[in-house]
Short mmCIF file of C-alpha atoms in Angstrom, two decimals:
data_model
loop_
_atom_site.label_atom_id
_atom_site.label_comp_id
_atom_site.label_asym_id
_atom_site.label_seq_id
_atom_site.Cartn_x
_atom_site.Cartn_y
_atom_site.Cartn_z
CA MET A 1 103.26 197.25 158.06
CA GLU A 2 104.31 194.97 155.22
CA CYS A 3 107.42 193.92 157.17
CA ILE A 4 105.25 192.97 160.16
CA ASP A 5 102.95 190.91 157.92
CA ILE A 6 105.93 189.02 156.48
CA LYS A 7 107.29 188.29 159.95
CA TYR A 8 103.86 187.08 161.10
CA SER A 9 103.52 184.90 157.98
CA ASN A 10 106.96 183.39 158.53
CA LYS A 11 106.11 182.69 162.17
CA THR A 12 102.83 180.98 161.31
CA ASP A 13 104.53 178.92 158.59
CA TYR A 14 107.17 177.86 161.08
CA THR A 15 104.59 176.87 163.70
CA ASN A 16 102.60 174.96 161.11
CA ARG A 17 105.69 173.03 159.99
CA GLN A 18 106.53 172.26 163.61
CA ILE A 19 103.07 170.80 164.20
CA GLN A 20 103.31 168.64 161.08
CA THR A 21 106.81 167.47 161.99
CA ALA A 22 105.65 166.61 165.50
CA LEU A 23 102.92 164.32 164.17
CA LEU A 24 105.31 162.55 161.78
CA THR A 25 107.85 162.05 164.59
CA LEU A 26 105.17 160.62 166.86
CA ILE A 27 104.00 158.24 164.12
CA GLU A 28 107.48 156.76 164.08
CA GLU A 29 107.03 155.95 167.78
CA LYS A 30 103.41 154.77 167.98
CA SER A 31 100.30 154.27 165.89
CA PHE A 32 98.23 157.23 164.76
CA ASP A 33 95.24 156.01 166.80
CA GLN A 34 97.33 156.29 169.97
CA ILE A 35 98.46 159.84 169.29
CA SER A 36 96.53 162.60 171.03
CA ILE A 37 96.37 166.34 170.51
CA ASN A 38 98.20 166.71 173.84
CA ASP A 39 101.05 164.56 172.49
CA ILE A 40 101.39 166.89 169.51
CA ILE A 41 101.25 170.19 171.39
CA ASP A 42 103.60 168.88 174.07
CA SER A 43 106.15 168.08 171.36
CA VAL A 44 105.82 171.53 169.82
CA HIS A 45 105.49 173.32 173.19
CA CYS A 46 102.48 175.29 172.03
CA ALA A 47 99.01 175.91 173.40
CA ARG A 48 96.01 173.81 172.39
CA SER A 49 94.41 176.95 170.95
CA THR A 50 97.43 177.33 168.65
CA PHE A 51 96.87 173.85 167.24
CA TYR A 52 93.20 174.54 166.58
CA ARG A 53 94.11 177.75 164.81
CA TYR A 54 95.54 175.57 162.05
CA TYR A 55 93.60 172.29 162.21
CA ASP A 56 90.21 170.98 163.27
CA ASP A 57 91.70 167.79 164.73
CA LYS A 58 94.53 165.31 164.23
CA TYR A 59 92.74 163.78 161.23
CA ASP A 60 92.66 167.15 159.51
CA LEU A 61 96.38 167.50 160.22
CA LEU A 62 97.16 164.07 158.76
CA GLN A 63 95.05 164.71 155.68
CA THR A 64 96.75 168.06 155.10
CA ILE A 65 100.19 166.43 155.12
CA GLU A 66 99.13 163.59 152.83
CA THR A 67 97.26 165.84 150.38
CA LYS A 68 100.30 168.10 150.00
CA LEU A 69 102.61 165.15 149.30
CA LEU A 70 100.23 163.49 146.85
CA LYS A 71 99.61 166.72 144.96
CA LYS A 72 103.34 167.29 144.52
CA ILE A 73 103.73 163.73 143.25
CA ASP A 74 100.89 164.22 140.79
CA ASP A 75 102.29 167.56 139.59
CA HIS A 76 105.71 165.95 139.08
CA ARG A 77 104.18 162.95 137.32
CA GLN A 78 102.31 165.15 134.86
CA GLN A 79 105.57 166.84 133.89
CA GLN A 80 107.29 163.53 133.12
CA ASN A 81 106.88 161.28 130.15
CA PRO A 82 105.32 157.95 131.13
CA LEU A 83 107.55 154.88 131.27
CA THR A 84 106.35 153.43 127.99
CA ASP A 85 109.77 153.45 126.34
CA ASN A 86 111.91 150.38 126.99
CA ASN A 87 115.11 152.40 126.58
CA HIS A 88 117.37 151.90 129.61
CA GLN A 89 118.55 155.52 129.80
CA PHE A 90 115.02 156.89 129.44
CA ILE A 91 113.64 154.74 132.25
CA GLN A 92 116.59 155.47 134.52
CA SER A 93 116.37 159.26 134.11
CA SER A 94 112.60 159.18 134.77
CA LEU A 95 113.06 157.09 137.91
CA GLU A 96 115.90 159.29 139.16
CA SER A 97 113.71 162.35 138.80
CA GLY A 98 110.86 160.73 140.75
CA LEU A 99 113.05 159.32 143.50
CA GLN A 100 114.64 162.71 144.07
CA TYR A 101 111.25 163.93 145.31
CA PHE A 102 110.90 160.97 147.66
CA LYS A 103 114.42 161.59 148.93
CA ALA A 104 113.64 165.26 149.58
CA ASN A 105 110.59 164.19 151.63
CA PHE A 106 112.16 161.06 153.09
CA ALA A 107 110.95 161.64 156.67
CA GLU A 108 107.34 162.13 155.61
CA PHE A 109 107.18 159.01 153.45
CA HIS A 110 109.11 156.93 155.97
CA ALA A 111 106.55 157.75 158.67
CA LEU A 112 103.39 157.51 156.57
CA LEU A 113 104.35 154.26 154.82
CA GLY A 114 105.73 152.65 157.96
CA PRO A 115 104.00 150.16 160.28
CA ASN A 116 102.48 152.97 162.37
CA GLY A 117 101.50 155.09 159.39
CA ASP A 118 98.26 155.51 157.50
CA HIS A 119 97.58 152.45 155.34
CA GLN A 120 95.10 154.53 153.36
CA PHE A 121 97.98 156.75 152.28
CA GLU A 122 99.67 153.82 150.58
CA ASN A 123 96.39 153.03 148.84
CA LYS A 124 96.17 156.63 147.65
CA LEU A 125 99.74 156.43 146.39
CA GLU A 126 98.89 153.27 144.45
CA ASP A 127 95.75 154.91 143.07
CA GLY A 128 97.88 157.73 141.71
CA PHE A 129 100.14 155.26 139.87
CA ASN A 130 97.11 153.35 138.61
CA GLN A 131 95.41 156.47 137.30
CA ARG A 132 98.57 157.50 135.51
CA TYR A 133 98.85 154.21 133.66
CA ALA A 134 95.09 154.02 133.11
CA GLN A 135 95.51 157.06 130.85
CA LEU A 136 97.94 155.04 128.74
CA ILE A 137 96.43 151.57 128.92
CA THR A 138 92.93 152.22 127.65
CA ALA A 139 92.37 148.97 125.75
CA ASN A 140 89.86 146.58 127.28
CA SER A 141 92.32 143.78 127.91
CA VAL A 142 92.78 141.66 131.02
CA GLU A 143 96.47 141.20 130.23
CA LEU A 144 97.09 144.95 129.95
CA GLU A 145 95.18 145.48 133.18
CA LEU A 146 97.48 142.98 134.86
CA VAL A 147 100.52 144.74 133.39
CA ARG A 148 99.35 148.02 134.89
CA LEU A 149 98.76 146.42 138.29
CA ALA A 150 102.15 144.67 138.17
CA ILE A 151 104.05 147.89 137.37
CA THR A 152 102.26 149.78 140.15
CA ALA A 153 102.77 147.08 142.78
CA MET A 154 106.41 146.60 141.81
CA SER A 155 107.13 150.33 141.97
CA ILE A 156 105.52 150.75 145.40
CA ARG A 157 107.23 147.70 146.93
CA MET A 158 110.69 148.64 145.65
CA LEU A 159 110.17 152.21 146.82
CA LYS A 160 109.27 150.98 150.32
CA TYR A 161 112.27 148.63 150.37
CA TRP A 162 114.59 151.57 149.73
CA LEU A 163 112.80 153.78 152.30
CA PHE A 164 113.20 151.20 155.07
CA ASN A 165 116.61 149.83 154.09
CA PRO A 166 118.69 152.90 153.19
CA GLU A 167 121.74 151.29 154.82
CA LYS A 168 121.50 148.38 152.39
CA ILE A 169 120.93 150.22 149.13
CA SER A 170 121.58 153.77 147.98
CA MET A 171 119.25 155.83 145.83
CA ALA A 172 121.60 155.38 142.87
CA ASP A 173 121.57 151.60 143.31
CA ILE A 174 117.79 151.29 143.73
CA THR A 175 117.37 153.42 140.61
CA GLU A 176 119.70 151.12 138.65
CA SER A 177 118.00 147.98 139.94
CA MET A 178 114.51 149.30 139.26
CA THR A 179 115.58 150.31 135.76
CA LYS A 180 116.92 146.84 135.01
CA ILE A 181 113.93 145.03 136.47
CA MET A 182 111.35 147.25 134.78
CA SER A 183 113.05 147.27 131.38
CA GLU A 184 113.88 143.56 131.24
CA GLY A 185 111.17 142.08 133.44
CA PRO A 186 111.67 140.35 136.82
CA LEU A 187 112.13 136.84 135.41
CA GLN A 188 114.70 137.96 132.83
CA TYR A 189 116.54 139.93 135.51
CA LEU A 190 116.55 136.89 137.82
CA HIS A 191 117.70 134.64 134.97
CA ASP A 192 120.62 136.95 134.16
CA HIS A 193 121.72 137.04 137.79
CA LEU A 194 121.54 133.26 138.03
CA GLN A 195 123.66 133.07 134.90
CA TYR A 196 126.19 135.39 136.54
CA ALA A 197 126.19 133.29 139.71
CA SER A 198 127.08 130.27 137.63
CA GLY A 199 129.98 132.21 136.09
CA ASN A 200 128.55 132.65 132.61
CA THR A 201 127.98 136.42 132.49
CA MET A 202 128.98 139.73 134.05
CA PRO A 203 126.95 141.03 137.02
CA LEU A 204 124.04 143.43 136.48
CA GLY A 205 122.76 146.64 138.02
CA PRO A 206 124.51 148.09 141.05
CA TYR A 207 126.62 144.94 141.31
CA ASN A 208 128.29 145.68 138.00
CA ASN A 209 131.12 147.90 139.27
CA THR A 210 134.89 147.90 139.37
CA HIS A 211 135.04 147.21 143.11
CA ASN A 212 133.02 144.02 142.97
CA CYS A 213 134.58 142.85 139.74
CA SER A 214 138.05 143.27 141.27
CA LYS A 215 136.94 141.11 144.20
CA VAL A 216 135.88 138.40 141.76
CA HIS A 217 139.21 138.58 139.92
CA LYS A 218 141.08 138.51 143.25
CA ALA A 219 139.23 135.39 144.32
CA GLU A 220 140.04 133.75 140.99
CA GLU A 221 143.73 134.65 141.37
CA ASN A 222 143.82 133.19 144.89
CA ALA A 223 142.23 130.01 143.63
CA ASP A 224 144.81 129.75 140.81
CA ASN A 225 147.68 130.37 143.23
CA LYS A 226 146.44 127.64 145.55
CA GLY A 227 146.16 125.27 142.63
CA ASN A 228 149.70 126.04 141.49
CA SER A 229 151.13 125.62 144.97
CA HIS A 230 149.60 122.13 145.27
CA SER A 231 150.96 121.15 141.90
#
C-alpha cells in the first residue's frame, strides 16, 4: 500500500511540474493575459479536470510558482549575512551564493521577469530586497533610504541583464562585476575603467585576465614593430 502511495505521489508531483513548466514556456511565447487554460492543458496533454485538481485557475497557478520562488529566496537570504561589509571577498562569496539559486531556477526567472512575464513579480522581488535592507537601515535618514533603494535597483537590473544576456556575460563575470561595482560604487568603477582606457591602470573585474592582458601586450608589440620598421 505504501509503495502505491509513493508511486501516486510521484505521479502527481510530475504532473504538477509539467503544468507549471507549460505555463512558463507559454509565457516565453506570449503574454500571460493571452494564455488560456486550453493552451496549458494542450501543452501537457492532460484533461481540463486534471488541471483543476491542482489549481483554481491560471492565476492560482502563476501565484503558486511565484510564491515558491520568493519563499526560497527569502529562506536563502535569511541564512546569509547582509552585504554590509565592504570586503571584496565577502561581497563576492555572498553574491555567488545568491546567483547560484537564480541559475538553478534560470527558466522560471527568465520567463517571469521577461517582457511577457508578471511585472508584479519583479515588484515583489524588489520588495524582498527592500525589506531585507530595511532591517539594517533603520535610521530615519533620507540619504540612507536612497542608499537602500540604489542597492536594490542596482541588484535587480544587473540580475536581469545577466538573465537576458547569458551569451555576453557568464555567472562568474557578472558576480565579479557586481562585486566591484557594489564595493567601490558605480562612479568609482567607471572612473577606474576610464583610467584603464587611457592606459593608466590595469583593467578591472572580468576584464582583468591573462587572455585580455596578452592581447593588450600583443597590440603594443605590433605597434612597436611597426614603429621600428619605419625607422
